Short mmCIF file of C-alpha atoms in Angstrom, two decimals:
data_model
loop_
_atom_site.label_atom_id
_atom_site.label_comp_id
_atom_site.label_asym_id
_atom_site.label_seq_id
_atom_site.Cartn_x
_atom_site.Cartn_y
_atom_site.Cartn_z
CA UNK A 1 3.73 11.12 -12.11
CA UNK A 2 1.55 12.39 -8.75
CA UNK A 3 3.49 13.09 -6.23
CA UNK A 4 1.44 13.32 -2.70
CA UNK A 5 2.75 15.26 -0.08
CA UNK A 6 1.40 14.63 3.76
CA UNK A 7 1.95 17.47 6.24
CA UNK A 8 3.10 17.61 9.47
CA UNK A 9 5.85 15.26 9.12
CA UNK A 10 5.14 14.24 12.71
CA UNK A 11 1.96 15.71 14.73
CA UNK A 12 1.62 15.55 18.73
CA UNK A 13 -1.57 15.03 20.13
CA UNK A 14 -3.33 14.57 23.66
CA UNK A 15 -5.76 11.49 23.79
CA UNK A 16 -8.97 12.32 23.53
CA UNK A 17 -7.85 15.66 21.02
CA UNK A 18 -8.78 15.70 17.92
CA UNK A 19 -6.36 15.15 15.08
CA UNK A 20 -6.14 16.46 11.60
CA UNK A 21 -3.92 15.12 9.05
CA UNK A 22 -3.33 16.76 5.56
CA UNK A 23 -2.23 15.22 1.94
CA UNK A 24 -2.12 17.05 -1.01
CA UNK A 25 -1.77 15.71 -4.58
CA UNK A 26 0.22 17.59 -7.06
CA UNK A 27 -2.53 17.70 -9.84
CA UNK A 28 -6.13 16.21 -9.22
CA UNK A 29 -6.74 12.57 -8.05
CA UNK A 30 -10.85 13.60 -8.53
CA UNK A 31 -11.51 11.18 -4.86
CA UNK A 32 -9.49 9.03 -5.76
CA UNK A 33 -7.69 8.43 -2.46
CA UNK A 34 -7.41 6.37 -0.09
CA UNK A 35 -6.13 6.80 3.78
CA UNK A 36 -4.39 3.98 5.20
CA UNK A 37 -2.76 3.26 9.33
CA UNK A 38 0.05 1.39 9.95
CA UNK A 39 1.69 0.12 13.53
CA UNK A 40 5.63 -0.81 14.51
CA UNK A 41 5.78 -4.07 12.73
CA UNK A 42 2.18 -4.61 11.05
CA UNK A 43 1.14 -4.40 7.36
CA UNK A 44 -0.80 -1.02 6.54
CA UNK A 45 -5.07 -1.27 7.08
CA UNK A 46 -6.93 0.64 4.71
CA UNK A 47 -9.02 3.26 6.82
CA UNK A 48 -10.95 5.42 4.13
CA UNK A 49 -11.06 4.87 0.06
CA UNK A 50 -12.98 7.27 -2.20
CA UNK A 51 -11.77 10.07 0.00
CA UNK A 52 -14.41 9.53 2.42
CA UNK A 53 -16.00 6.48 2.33
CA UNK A 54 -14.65 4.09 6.27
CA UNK A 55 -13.32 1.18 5.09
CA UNK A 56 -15.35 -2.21 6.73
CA UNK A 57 -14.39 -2.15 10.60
CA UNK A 58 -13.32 1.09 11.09
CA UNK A 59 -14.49 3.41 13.89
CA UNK A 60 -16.88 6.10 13.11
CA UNK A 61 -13.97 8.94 14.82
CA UNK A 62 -12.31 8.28 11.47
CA UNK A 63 -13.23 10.77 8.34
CA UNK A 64 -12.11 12.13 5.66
CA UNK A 65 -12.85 14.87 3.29
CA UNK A 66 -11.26 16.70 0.04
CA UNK A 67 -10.98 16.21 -3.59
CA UNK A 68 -8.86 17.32 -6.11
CA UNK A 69 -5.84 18.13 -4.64
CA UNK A 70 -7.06 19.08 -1.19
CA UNK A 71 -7.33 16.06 1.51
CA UNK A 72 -7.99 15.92 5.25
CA UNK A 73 -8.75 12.83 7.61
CA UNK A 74 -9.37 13.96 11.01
CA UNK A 75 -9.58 11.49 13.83
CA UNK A 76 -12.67 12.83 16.29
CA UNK A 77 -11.43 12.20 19.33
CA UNK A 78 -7.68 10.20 19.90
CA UNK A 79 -7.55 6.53 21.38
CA UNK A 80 -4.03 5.27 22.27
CA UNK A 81 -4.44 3.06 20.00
CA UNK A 82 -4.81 5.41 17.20
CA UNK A 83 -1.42 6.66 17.61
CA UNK A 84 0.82 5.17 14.20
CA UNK A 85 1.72 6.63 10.97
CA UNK A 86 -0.71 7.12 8.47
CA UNK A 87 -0.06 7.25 4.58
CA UNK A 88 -2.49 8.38 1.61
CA UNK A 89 -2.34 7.34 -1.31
CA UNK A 90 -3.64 8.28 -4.81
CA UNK A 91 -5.28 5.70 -7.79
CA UNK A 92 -6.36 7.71 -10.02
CA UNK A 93 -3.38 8.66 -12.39
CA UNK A 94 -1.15 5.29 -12.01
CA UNK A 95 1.19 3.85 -12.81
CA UNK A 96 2.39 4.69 -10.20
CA UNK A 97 -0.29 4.09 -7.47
CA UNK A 98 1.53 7.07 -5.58
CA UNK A 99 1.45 7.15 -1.79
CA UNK A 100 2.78 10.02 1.10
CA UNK A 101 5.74 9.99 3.02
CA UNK A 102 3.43 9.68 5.87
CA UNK A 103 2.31 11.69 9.35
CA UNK A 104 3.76 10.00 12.30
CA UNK A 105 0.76 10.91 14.93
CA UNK A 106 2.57 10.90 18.58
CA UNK A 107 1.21 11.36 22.06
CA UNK A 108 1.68 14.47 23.71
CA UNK B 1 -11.24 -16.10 6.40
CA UNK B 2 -9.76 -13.20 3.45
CA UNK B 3 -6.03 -14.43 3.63
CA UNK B 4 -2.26 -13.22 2.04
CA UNK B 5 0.74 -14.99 3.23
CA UNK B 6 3.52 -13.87 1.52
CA UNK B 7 6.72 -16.06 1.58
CA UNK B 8 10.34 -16.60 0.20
CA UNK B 9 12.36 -13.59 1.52
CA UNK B 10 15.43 -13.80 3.29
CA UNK B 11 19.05 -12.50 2.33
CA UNK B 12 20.77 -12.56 -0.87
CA UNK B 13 23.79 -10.92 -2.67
CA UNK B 14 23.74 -8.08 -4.86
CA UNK B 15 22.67 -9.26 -8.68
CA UNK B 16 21.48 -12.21 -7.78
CA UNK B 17 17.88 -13.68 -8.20
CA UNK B 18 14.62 -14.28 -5.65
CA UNK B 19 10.91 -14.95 -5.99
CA UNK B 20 8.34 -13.68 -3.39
CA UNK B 21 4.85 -15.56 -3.55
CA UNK B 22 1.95 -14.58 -1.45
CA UNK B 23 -1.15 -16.79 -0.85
CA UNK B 24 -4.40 -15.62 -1.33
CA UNK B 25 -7.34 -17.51 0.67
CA UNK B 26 -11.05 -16.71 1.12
CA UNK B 27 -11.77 -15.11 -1.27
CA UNK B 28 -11.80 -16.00 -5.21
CA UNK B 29 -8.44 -14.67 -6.31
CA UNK B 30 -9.25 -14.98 -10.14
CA UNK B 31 -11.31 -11.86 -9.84
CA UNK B 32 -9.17 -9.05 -7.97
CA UNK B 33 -5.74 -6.99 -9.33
CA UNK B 34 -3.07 -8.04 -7.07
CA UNK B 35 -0.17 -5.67 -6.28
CA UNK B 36 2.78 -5.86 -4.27
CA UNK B 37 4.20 -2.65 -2.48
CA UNK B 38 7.26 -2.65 -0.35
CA UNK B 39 8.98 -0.29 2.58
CA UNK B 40 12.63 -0.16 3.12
CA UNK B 41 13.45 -0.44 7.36
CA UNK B 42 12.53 2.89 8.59
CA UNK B 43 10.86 4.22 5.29
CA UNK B 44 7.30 4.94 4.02
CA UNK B 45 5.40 2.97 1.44
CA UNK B 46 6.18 2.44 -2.43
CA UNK B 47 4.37 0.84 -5.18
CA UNK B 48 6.42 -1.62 -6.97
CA UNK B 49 4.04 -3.43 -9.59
CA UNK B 50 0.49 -4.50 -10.09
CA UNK B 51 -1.47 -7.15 -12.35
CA UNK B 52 -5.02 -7.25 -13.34
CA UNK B 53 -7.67 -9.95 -12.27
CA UNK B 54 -6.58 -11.82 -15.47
CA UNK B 55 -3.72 -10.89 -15.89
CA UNK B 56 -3.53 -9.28 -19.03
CA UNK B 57 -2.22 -6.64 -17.68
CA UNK B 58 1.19 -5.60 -16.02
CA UNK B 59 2.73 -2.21 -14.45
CA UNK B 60 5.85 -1.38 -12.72
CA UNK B 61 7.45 1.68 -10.65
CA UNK B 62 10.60 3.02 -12.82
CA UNK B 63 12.95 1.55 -9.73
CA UNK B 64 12.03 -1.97 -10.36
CA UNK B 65 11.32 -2.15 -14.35
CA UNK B 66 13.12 -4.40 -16.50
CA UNK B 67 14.44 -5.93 -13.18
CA UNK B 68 11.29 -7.41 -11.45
CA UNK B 69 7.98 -9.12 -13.29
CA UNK B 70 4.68 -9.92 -11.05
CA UNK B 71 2.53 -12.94 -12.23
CA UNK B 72 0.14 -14.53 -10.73
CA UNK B 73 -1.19 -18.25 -11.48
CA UNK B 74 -5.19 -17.60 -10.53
CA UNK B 75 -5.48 -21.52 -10.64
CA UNK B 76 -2.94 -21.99 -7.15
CA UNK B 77 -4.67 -18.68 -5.85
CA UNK B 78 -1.30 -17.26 -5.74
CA UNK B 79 1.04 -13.93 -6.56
CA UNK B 80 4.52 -13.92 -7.78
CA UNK B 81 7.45 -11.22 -7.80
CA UNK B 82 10.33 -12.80 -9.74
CA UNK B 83 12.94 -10.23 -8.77
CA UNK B 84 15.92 -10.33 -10.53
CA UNK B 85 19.70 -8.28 -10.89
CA UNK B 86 19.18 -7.05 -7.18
CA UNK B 87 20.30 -4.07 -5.31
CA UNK B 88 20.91 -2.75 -2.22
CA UNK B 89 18.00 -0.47 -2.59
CA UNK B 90 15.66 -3.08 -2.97
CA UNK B 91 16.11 -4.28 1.09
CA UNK B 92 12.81 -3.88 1.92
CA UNK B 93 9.57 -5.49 3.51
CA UNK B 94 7.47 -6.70 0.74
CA UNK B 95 3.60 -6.80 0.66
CA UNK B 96 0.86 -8.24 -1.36
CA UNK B 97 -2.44 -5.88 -1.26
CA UNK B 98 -5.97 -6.82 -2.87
CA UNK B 99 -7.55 -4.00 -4.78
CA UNK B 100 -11.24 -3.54 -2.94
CA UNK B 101 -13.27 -3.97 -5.88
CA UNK B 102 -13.58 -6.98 -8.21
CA UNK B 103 -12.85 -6.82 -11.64
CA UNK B 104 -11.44 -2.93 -11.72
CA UNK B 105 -8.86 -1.67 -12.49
CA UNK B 106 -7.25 1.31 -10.12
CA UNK B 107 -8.59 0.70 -6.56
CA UNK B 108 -8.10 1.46 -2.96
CA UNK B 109 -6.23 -1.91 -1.44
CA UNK B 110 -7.92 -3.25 1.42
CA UNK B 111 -6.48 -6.82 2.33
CA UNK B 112 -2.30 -6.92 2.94
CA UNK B 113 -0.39 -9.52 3.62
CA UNK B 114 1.80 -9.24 6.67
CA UNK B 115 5.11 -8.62 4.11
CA UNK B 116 8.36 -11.00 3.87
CA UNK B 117 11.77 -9.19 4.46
CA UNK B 118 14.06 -8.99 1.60
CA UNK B 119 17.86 -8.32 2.53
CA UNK B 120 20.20 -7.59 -0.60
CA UNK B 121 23.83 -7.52 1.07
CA UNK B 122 26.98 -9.07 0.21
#
């Protein structure tokens, strides 16, 4: 089983800073990962799939970058509405479709 | 437009019996794996099980195999999760997903449902 591992646990930011988010997979997922946001009492929105491909909708400040084991999304330049937790998650060794314990991104 | 509505939480006692469904609309169903991935109240995601376009095919996490089985009857455009000898550990919010790509199998899931609350308490 992958087990993905997101670091910080929780990560303060000023709006308008740029935020950068890590996961790491514990053997390769190739780019086989996806980056999804989720707000207090919403369902999760897929942000970024094949490591760095935007998702349909999403805002140009979002990208991400890595393979392997090695993954980064970075947010450009922080809206408030930006701030939520964000989870990645792996499909390319599944069962199980293995996702992080997630970065809680707060305002400074 | 692209639609899950998932329905038939609510509370039940340990070992007992429920069935989710979620609703698929706008888009043809028959053609995308369906999964269903839950989060306990204050908790991140987990996987619990996923079935192909056709069905043919079925997977489950270790915490819910042999307890819980996903269908899905690609004629009412809809998703099951019979879930069965309950725990505690199973109070969660449950969510349907969509896999983004028709026909594959192992995807990135871009549609959710907006999850039905399942309360295992005596």
């Amino acid at each position: 089983e992958i087990v993905m591992t997101q670091s910080p646990a929780t990560l303060s930011v000023s709006p308008g800073e740029r935020a950068t988010l890590s996961c790491r997979a514990s053997q390769s997922v190739s780019s086989n990962l996806a980056w999804y946001q989720q707000k207090p009492g919403q369902a999760p929105r897929l942000l970024i799939y094949g490591a760095s491909t935007r998702a349909t909708g999403i805002p140009a400040r979002f990208s991400g970058s890595g393979s392997g084991t090695e993954f980064t999304l970075t947010i450009s330049s922080l809206q408030s509405e930006d701030f939520a937790v964000y989870y990645c998650q792996q499909y390319n060794n599944w069962p199980p479709y293995s996702f992080g314990q997630g970065t809680k991104l707060e305002i400074k | 437009q692209v639609q899950l509505v998932e329905s038939g939480g609510g509370v039940v006692q340990p070992g007992r019996s429920l069935r989710l469904s979620c609703a698929a609309s706008g888009f043809t169903f028959s053609s995308y794996g369906m999964h269903w991935v839950r989060q306990a109240p204050g908790k991140g995601l987990e996987w619990v099980a996923v079935i192909w376009y056709d069905g043919s095919n079925k997977y489950y996490a270790d915490s819910v195999k042999g307890r819980f089985t996903i269908s899905r009857d690609n004629s009412k455009n809809t998703l099951y999760l019979q879930m069965n000898s309950l725990r505690a550990e199973d109070t969660a919010v449950y969510y349907c997903a969509r896999e983004s790509v028709a026909g594959t199998k192992g995807d990135a899931f871009d549609i959710w449902g907006q999850g039905t609350m399942v309360t295992v308490s005596s």
